[in-house]
CSV table of C-alpha atoms and ligand atoms in Angstrom, one decimal:
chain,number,residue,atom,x,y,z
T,6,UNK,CA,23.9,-1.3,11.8
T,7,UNK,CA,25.7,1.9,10.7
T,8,UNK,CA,23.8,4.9,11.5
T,9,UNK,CA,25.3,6.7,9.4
T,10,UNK,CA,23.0,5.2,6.6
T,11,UNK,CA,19.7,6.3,5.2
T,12,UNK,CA,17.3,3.9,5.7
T,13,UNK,CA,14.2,3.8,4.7
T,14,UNK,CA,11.5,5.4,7.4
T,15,UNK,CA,8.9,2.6,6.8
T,16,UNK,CA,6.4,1.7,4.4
T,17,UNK,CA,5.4,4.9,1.6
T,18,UNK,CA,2.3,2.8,-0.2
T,19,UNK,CA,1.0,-0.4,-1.3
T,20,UNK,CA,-0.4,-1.1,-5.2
T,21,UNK,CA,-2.4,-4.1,-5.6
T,22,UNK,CA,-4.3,-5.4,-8.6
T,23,UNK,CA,-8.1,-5.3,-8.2
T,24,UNK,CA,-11.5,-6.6,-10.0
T,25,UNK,CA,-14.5,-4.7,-11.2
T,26,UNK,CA,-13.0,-0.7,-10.5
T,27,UNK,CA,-16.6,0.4,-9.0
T,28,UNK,CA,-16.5,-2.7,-6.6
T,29,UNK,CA,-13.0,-1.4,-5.7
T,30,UNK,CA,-14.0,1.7,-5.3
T,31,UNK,CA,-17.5,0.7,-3.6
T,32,UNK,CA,-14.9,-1.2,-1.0
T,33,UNK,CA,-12.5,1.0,-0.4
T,34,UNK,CA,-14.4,4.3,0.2
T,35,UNK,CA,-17.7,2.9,1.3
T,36,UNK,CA,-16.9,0.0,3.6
T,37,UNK,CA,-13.0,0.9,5.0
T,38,UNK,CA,-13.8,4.7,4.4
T,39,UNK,CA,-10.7,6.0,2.8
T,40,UNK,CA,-9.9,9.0,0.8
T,41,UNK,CA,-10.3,8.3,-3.0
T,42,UNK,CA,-7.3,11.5,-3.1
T,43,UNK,CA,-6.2,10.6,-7.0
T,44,UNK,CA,-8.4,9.3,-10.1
T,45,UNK,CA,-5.4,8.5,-12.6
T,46,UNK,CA,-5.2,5.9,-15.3
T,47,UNK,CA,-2.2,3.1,-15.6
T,48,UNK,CA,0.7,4.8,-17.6
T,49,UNK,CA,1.5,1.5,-19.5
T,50,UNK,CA,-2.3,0.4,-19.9
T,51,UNK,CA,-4.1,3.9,-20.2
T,52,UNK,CA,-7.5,2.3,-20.8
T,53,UNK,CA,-7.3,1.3,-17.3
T,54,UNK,CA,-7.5,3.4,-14.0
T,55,UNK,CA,-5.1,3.7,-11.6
T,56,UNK,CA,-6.9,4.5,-7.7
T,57,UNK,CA,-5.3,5.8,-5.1
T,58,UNK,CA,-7.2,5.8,-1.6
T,59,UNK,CA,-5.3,7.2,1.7
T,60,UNK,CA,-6.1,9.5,4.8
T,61,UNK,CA,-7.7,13.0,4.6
T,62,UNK,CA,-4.5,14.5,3.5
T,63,UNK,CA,-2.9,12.2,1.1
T,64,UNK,CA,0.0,11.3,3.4
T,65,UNK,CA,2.4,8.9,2.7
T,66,UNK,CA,2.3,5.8,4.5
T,67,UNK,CA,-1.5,5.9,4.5
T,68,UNK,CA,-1.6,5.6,0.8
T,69,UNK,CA,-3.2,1.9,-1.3
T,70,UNK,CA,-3.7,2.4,-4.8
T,71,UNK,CA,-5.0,0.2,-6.7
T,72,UNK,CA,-4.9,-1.1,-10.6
T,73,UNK,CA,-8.7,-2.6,-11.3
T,74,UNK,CA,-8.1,-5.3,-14.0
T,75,UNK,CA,-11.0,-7.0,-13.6
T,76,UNK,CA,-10.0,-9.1,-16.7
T,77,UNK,CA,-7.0,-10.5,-15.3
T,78,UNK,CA,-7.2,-14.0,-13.4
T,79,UNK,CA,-7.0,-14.2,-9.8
T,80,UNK,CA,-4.0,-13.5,-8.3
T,81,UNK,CA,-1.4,-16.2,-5.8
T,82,UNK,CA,0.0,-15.0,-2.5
T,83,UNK,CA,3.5,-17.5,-2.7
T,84,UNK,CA,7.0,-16.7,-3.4
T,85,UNK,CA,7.8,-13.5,-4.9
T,86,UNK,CA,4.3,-11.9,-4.3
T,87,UNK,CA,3.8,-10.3,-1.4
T,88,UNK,CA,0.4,-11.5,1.3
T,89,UNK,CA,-1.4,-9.8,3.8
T,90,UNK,CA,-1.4,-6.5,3.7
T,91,UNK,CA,-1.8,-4.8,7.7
T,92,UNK,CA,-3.6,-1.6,8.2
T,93,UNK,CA,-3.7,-0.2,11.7
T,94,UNK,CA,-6.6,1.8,14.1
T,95,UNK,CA,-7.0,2.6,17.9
T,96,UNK,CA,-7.2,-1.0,19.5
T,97,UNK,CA,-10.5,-0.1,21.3
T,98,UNK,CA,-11.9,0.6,17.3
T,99,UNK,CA,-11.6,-3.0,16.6
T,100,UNK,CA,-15.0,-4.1,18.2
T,101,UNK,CA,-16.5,-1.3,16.0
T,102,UNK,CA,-14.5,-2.3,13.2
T,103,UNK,CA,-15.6,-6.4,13.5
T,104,UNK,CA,-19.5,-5.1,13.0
T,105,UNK,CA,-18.8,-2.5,10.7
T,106,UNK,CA,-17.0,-5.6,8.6
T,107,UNK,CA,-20.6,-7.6,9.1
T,108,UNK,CA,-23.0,-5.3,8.6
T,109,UNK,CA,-21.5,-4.7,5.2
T,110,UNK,CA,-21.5,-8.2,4.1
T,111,UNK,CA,-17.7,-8.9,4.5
T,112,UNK,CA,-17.5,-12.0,7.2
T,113,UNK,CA,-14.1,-11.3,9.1
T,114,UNK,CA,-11.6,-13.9,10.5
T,115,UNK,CA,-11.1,-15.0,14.0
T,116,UNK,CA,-8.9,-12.8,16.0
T,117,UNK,CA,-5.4,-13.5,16.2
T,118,UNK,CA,-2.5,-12.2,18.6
T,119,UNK,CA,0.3,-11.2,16.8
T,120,UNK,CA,3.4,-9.8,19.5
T,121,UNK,CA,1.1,-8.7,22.1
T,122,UNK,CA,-1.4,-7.1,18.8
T,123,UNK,CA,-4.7,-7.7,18.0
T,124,UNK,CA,-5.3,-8.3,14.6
T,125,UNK,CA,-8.9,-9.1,12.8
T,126,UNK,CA,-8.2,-10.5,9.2
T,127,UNK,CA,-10.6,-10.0,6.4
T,128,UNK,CA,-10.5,-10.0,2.9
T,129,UNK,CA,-11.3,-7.8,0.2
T,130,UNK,CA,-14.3,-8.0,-2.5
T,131,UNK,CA,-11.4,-9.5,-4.9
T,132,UNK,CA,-10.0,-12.0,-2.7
T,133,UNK,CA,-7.0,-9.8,-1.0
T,134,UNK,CA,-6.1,-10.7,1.8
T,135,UNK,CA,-6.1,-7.4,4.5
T,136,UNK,CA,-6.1,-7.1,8.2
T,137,UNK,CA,-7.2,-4.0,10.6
T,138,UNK,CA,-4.2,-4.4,14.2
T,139,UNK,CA,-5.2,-2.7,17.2
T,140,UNK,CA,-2.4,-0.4,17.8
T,141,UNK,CA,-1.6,2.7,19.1
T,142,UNK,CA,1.9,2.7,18.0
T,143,UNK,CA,1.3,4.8,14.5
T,144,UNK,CA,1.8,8.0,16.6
T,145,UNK,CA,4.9,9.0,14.4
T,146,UNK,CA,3.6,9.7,11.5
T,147,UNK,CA,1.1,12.6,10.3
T,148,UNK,CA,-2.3,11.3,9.5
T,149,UNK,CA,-5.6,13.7,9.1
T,150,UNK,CA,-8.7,12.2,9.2
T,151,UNK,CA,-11.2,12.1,6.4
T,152,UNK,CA,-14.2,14.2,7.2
T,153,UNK,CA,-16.6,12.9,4.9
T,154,UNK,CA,-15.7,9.4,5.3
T,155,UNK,CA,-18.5,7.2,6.3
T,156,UNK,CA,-16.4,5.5,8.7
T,157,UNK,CA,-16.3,7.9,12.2
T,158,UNK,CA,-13.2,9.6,13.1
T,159,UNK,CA,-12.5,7.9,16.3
T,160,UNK,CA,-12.3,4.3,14.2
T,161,UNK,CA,-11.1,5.8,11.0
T,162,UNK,CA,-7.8,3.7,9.3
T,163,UNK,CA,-4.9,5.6,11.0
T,164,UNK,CA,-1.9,4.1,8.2
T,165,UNK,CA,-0.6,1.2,6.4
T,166,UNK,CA,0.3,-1.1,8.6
T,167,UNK,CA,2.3,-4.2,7.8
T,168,UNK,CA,3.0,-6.5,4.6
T,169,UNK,CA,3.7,-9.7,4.6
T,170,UNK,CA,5.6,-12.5,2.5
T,171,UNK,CA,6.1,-15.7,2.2
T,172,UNK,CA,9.6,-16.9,0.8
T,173,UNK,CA,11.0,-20.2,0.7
T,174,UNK,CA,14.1,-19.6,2.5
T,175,UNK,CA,14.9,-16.5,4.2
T,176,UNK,CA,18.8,-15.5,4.0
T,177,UNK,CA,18.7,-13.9,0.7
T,178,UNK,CA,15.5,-11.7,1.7
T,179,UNK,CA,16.6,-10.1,5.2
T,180,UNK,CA,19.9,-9.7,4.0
T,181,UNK,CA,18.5,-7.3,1.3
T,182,UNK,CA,16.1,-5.7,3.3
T,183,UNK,CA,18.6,-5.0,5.8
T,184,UNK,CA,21.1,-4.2,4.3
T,185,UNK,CA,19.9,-2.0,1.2
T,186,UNK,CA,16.4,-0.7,3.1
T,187,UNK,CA,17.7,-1.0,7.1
T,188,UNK,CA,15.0,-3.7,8.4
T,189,UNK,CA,16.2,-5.6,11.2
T,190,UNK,CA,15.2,-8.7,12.8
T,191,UNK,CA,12.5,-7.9,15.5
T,192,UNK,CA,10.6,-10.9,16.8
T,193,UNK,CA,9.9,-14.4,16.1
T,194,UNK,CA,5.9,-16.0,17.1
T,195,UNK,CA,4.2,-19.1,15.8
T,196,UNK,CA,6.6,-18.9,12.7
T,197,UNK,CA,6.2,-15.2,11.7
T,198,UNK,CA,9.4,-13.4,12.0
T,199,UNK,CA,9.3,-9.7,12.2
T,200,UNK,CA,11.5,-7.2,10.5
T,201,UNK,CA,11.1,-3.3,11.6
T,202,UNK,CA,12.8,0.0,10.9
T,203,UNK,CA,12.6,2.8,13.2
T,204,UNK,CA,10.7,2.1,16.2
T,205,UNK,CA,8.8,-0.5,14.5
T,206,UNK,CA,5.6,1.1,15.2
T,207,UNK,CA,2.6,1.2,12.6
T,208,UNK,CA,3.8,1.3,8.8
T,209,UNK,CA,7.3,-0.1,9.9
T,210,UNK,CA,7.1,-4.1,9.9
T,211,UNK,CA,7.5,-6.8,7.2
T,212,UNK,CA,6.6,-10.2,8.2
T,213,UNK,CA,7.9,-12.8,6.7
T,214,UNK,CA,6.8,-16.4,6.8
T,215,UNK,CA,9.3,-19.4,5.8
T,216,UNK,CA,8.0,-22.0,4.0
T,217,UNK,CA,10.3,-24.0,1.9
T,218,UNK,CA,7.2,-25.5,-0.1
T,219,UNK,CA,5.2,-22.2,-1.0
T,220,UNK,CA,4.1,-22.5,-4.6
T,221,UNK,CA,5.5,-19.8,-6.9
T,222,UNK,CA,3.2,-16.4,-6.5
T,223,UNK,CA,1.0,-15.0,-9.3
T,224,UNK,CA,-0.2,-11.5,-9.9
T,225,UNK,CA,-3.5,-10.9,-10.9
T,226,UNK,CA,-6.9,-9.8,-9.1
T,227,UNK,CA,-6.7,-9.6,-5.3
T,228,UNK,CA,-3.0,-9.8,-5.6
T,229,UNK,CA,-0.4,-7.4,-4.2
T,230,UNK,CA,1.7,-5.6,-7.0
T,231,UNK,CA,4.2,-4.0,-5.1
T,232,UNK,CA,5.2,-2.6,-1.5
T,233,UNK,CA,7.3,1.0,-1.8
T,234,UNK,CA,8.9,2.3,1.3
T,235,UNK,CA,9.1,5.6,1.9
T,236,UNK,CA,12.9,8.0,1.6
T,237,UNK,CA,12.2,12.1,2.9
T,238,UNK,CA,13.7,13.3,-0.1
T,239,UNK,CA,16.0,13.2,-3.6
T,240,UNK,CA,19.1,12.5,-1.7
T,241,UNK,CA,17.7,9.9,0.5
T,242,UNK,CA,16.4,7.8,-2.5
T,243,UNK,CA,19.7,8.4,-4.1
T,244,UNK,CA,21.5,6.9,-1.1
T,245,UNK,CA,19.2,3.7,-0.7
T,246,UNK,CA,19.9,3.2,-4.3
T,247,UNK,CA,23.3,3.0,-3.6
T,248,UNK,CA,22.9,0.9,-1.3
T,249,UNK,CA,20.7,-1.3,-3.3
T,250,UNK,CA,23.5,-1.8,-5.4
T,251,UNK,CA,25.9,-2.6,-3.2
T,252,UNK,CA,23.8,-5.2,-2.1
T,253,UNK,CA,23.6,-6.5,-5.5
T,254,UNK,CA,20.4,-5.1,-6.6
T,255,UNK,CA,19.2,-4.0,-10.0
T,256,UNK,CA,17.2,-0.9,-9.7
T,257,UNK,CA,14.9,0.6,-12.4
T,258,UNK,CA,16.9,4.4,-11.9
T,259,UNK,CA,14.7,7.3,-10.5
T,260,UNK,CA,11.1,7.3,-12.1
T,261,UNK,CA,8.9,10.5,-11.9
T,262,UNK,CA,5.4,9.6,-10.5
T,263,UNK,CA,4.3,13.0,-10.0
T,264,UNK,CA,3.1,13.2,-6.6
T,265,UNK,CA,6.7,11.2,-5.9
T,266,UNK,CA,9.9,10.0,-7.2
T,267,UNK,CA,10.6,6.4,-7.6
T,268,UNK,CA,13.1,3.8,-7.5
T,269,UNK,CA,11.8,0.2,-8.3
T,270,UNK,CA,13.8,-3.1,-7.5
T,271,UNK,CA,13.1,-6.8,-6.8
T,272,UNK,CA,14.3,-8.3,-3.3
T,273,UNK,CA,15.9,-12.1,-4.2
T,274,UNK,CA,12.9,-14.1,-4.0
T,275,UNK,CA,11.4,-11.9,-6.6
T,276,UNK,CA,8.8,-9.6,-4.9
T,277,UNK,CA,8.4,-5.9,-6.5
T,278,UNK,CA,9.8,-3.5,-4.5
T,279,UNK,CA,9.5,0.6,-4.6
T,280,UNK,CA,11.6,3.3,-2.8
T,281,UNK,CA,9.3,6.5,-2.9
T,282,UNK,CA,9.6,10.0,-1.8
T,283,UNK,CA,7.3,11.7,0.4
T,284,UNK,CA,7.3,14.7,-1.1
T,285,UNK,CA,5.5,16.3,-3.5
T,286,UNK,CA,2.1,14.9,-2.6
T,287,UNK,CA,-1.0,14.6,-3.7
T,288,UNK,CA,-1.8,18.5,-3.8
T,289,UNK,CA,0.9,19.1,-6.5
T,290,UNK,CA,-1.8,19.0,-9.5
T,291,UNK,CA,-5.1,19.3,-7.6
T,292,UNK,CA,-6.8,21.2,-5.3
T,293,UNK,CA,-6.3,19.7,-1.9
T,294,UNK,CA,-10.0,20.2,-1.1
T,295,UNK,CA,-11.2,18.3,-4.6
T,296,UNK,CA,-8.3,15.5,-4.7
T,297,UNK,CA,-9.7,12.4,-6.6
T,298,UNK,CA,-12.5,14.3,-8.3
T,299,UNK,CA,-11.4,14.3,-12.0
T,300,UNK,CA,-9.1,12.2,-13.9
T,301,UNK,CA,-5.2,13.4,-13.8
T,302,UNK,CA,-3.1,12.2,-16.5
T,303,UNK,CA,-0.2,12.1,-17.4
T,304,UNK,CA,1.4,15.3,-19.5
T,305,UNK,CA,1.9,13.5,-22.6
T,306,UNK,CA,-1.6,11.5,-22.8
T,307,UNK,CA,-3.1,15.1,-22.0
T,308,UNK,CA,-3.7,15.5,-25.9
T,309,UNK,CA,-5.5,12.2,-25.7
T,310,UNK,CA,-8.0,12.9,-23.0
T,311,UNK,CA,-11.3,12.6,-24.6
T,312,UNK,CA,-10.7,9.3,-26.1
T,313,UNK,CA,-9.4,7.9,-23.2
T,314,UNK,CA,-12.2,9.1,-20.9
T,315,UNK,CA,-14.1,7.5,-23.6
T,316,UNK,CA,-12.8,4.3,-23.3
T,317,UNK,CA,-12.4,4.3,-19.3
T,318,UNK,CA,-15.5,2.0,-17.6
T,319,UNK,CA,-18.1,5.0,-16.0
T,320,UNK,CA,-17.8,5.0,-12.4
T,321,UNK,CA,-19.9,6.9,-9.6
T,322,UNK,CA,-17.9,7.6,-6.0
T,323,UNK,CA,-20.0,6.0,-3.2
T,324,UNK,CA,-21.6,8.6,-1.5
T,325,UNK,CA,-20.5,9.3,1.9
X,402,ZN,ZN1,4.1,2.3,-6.4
């Protein structure tokens, strides 16, 4: 690999499509305990929310937003849709985590191994498939824990962990991802071959499954949207996106989100991509202390505010 590159420094945020938005939100910040740190509406559907949920601080790589489209059918994990979606916490959380799960009427999966990792699958309220790894190899990246979170600290969700996906044959893929993001093969087990960047800690694996017969994948409810991995700045998006078009890519050009800048692209079997900044953050248009507490929108629905607060379903934050 040449050095010389940028490369992307791991995974920035996940978006995934979600039912009901209170049962979404009920989830996310009552059961897993995560920051609701921006209350935004869908910039192409703005009578539907956008969520965003991360650590204390809103950092990147800790980030899962969500769009609630509770009228949409369920979703498919198969090719070109990306599956599981890994979060991480201390390994000796997990026994905490696995009652924590019960006693809030989600029934986890058995325990798995995965490269010396163990991993307690569960799904969401919407059928999304998630998993909590015991790690303690998320050290590198900043996270602040959320001090009103229901969830102690000591167990609190450290960062994003993994995705996975499924494609029916895997040239195509790992050649893109290495050579227009930088993953490289890792480690093969039981069929799941991992990519990494960096040290391939936390927030810095893709697994990818192989299976030639995978039906085609379907966004809707309890579906992943998109995966966006993370660039420091301008001129390390600018340099993946050259590379993403070296490597025969079509990307969407440099798309201002706000709290980041983004590049959007699909890898060959079809799965939604995102290259995102990590900089502005959250704090750019709230008060860091009251992130997620009123709706942001967009400049140029600003005018527009009433009605669509109007139209948006009511929705209480769980109280923590
Ligand atoms: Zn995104």
């Amino acid at each position: 690999m040449d050095s010389s590159l940028t490369r992307v420094t791991g995974i920035h945020h996940i978006t995934a499509i979600a039912g009901a938005p209170q049962e979404n939100l009920d989830f996310y910040v009552g059961v897993l305990g995560l920051r609701l740190v921006k209350k935004s509406i869908n910039q192409d559907a703005p009578d539907t929310y956008h969520f965003f949920f991360a650590d204390g601080a809103g950092h990147p790589g800790t980030d899962l937003t969500f769009f609630p489209w509770p009228a949409m059918g369920p979703g498919r994990i198969g090719a070109g849709v990306w599956g599981e979606i890994g979060f991480v916490v201390p390994p000796e959380s997990l026994d905490w985590w696995e009652d924590h799960l019960r006693a809030s009427g989600v029934a986890p999966g058995a325990r798995e191994t995965r490269f010396g990792e163990v991993v307690l699958p569960f799904t969401d309220p919407h059928g999304m498939s998630l998993s909590l790894t015991g790690t303690g190899t998320y050290e590198d990246f900043e996270f602040t824990p959320w001090e009103r979170s229901p969830v102690p600290e000591e167990h609190q969700i450290r960062a994003l962990g993994s995705a996975t996906l499924t494609v029916r044959s895997e040239e195509a893929t790992t050649s893109f991802l290495g050579g227009a993001f930088g993953f490289a093969f890792s480690a093969e087990e039981r069929g799941r071959r991992r990519y990494t960047v960096g040290e391939g800690g936390g927030g810095q694996r893709l697994d990818l499954l192989v299976d030639p017969e995978t039906p085609a994948g379907k966004w809707g409810v309890g579906s992943v949207h998109h995966v966006a991995f993370r660039v420091p700045d301008d001129a390390a998006e600018a340099d993946v996106e050259r590379q993403i078009a070296r490597n025969r890519g079509r990307s969407s050009g440099v798309v201002d989100r706000f709290w980041f800048k983004s590049v959007y692209v699909r890898e060959p079997s079809g799965a939604l991509c995102e290259i995102a900044t990590d900089g502005p953050g959250f704090g750019v248009d709230e008060d860091m202390n009251h992130l997620g507490e009123t709706l942001v929108l967009p400049p140029w629905y600003e005018a527009q505010r009433g009605q669509i607060e109007s139209i948006l379903p009511r929705i209480t934050l769980p109280v923590t």
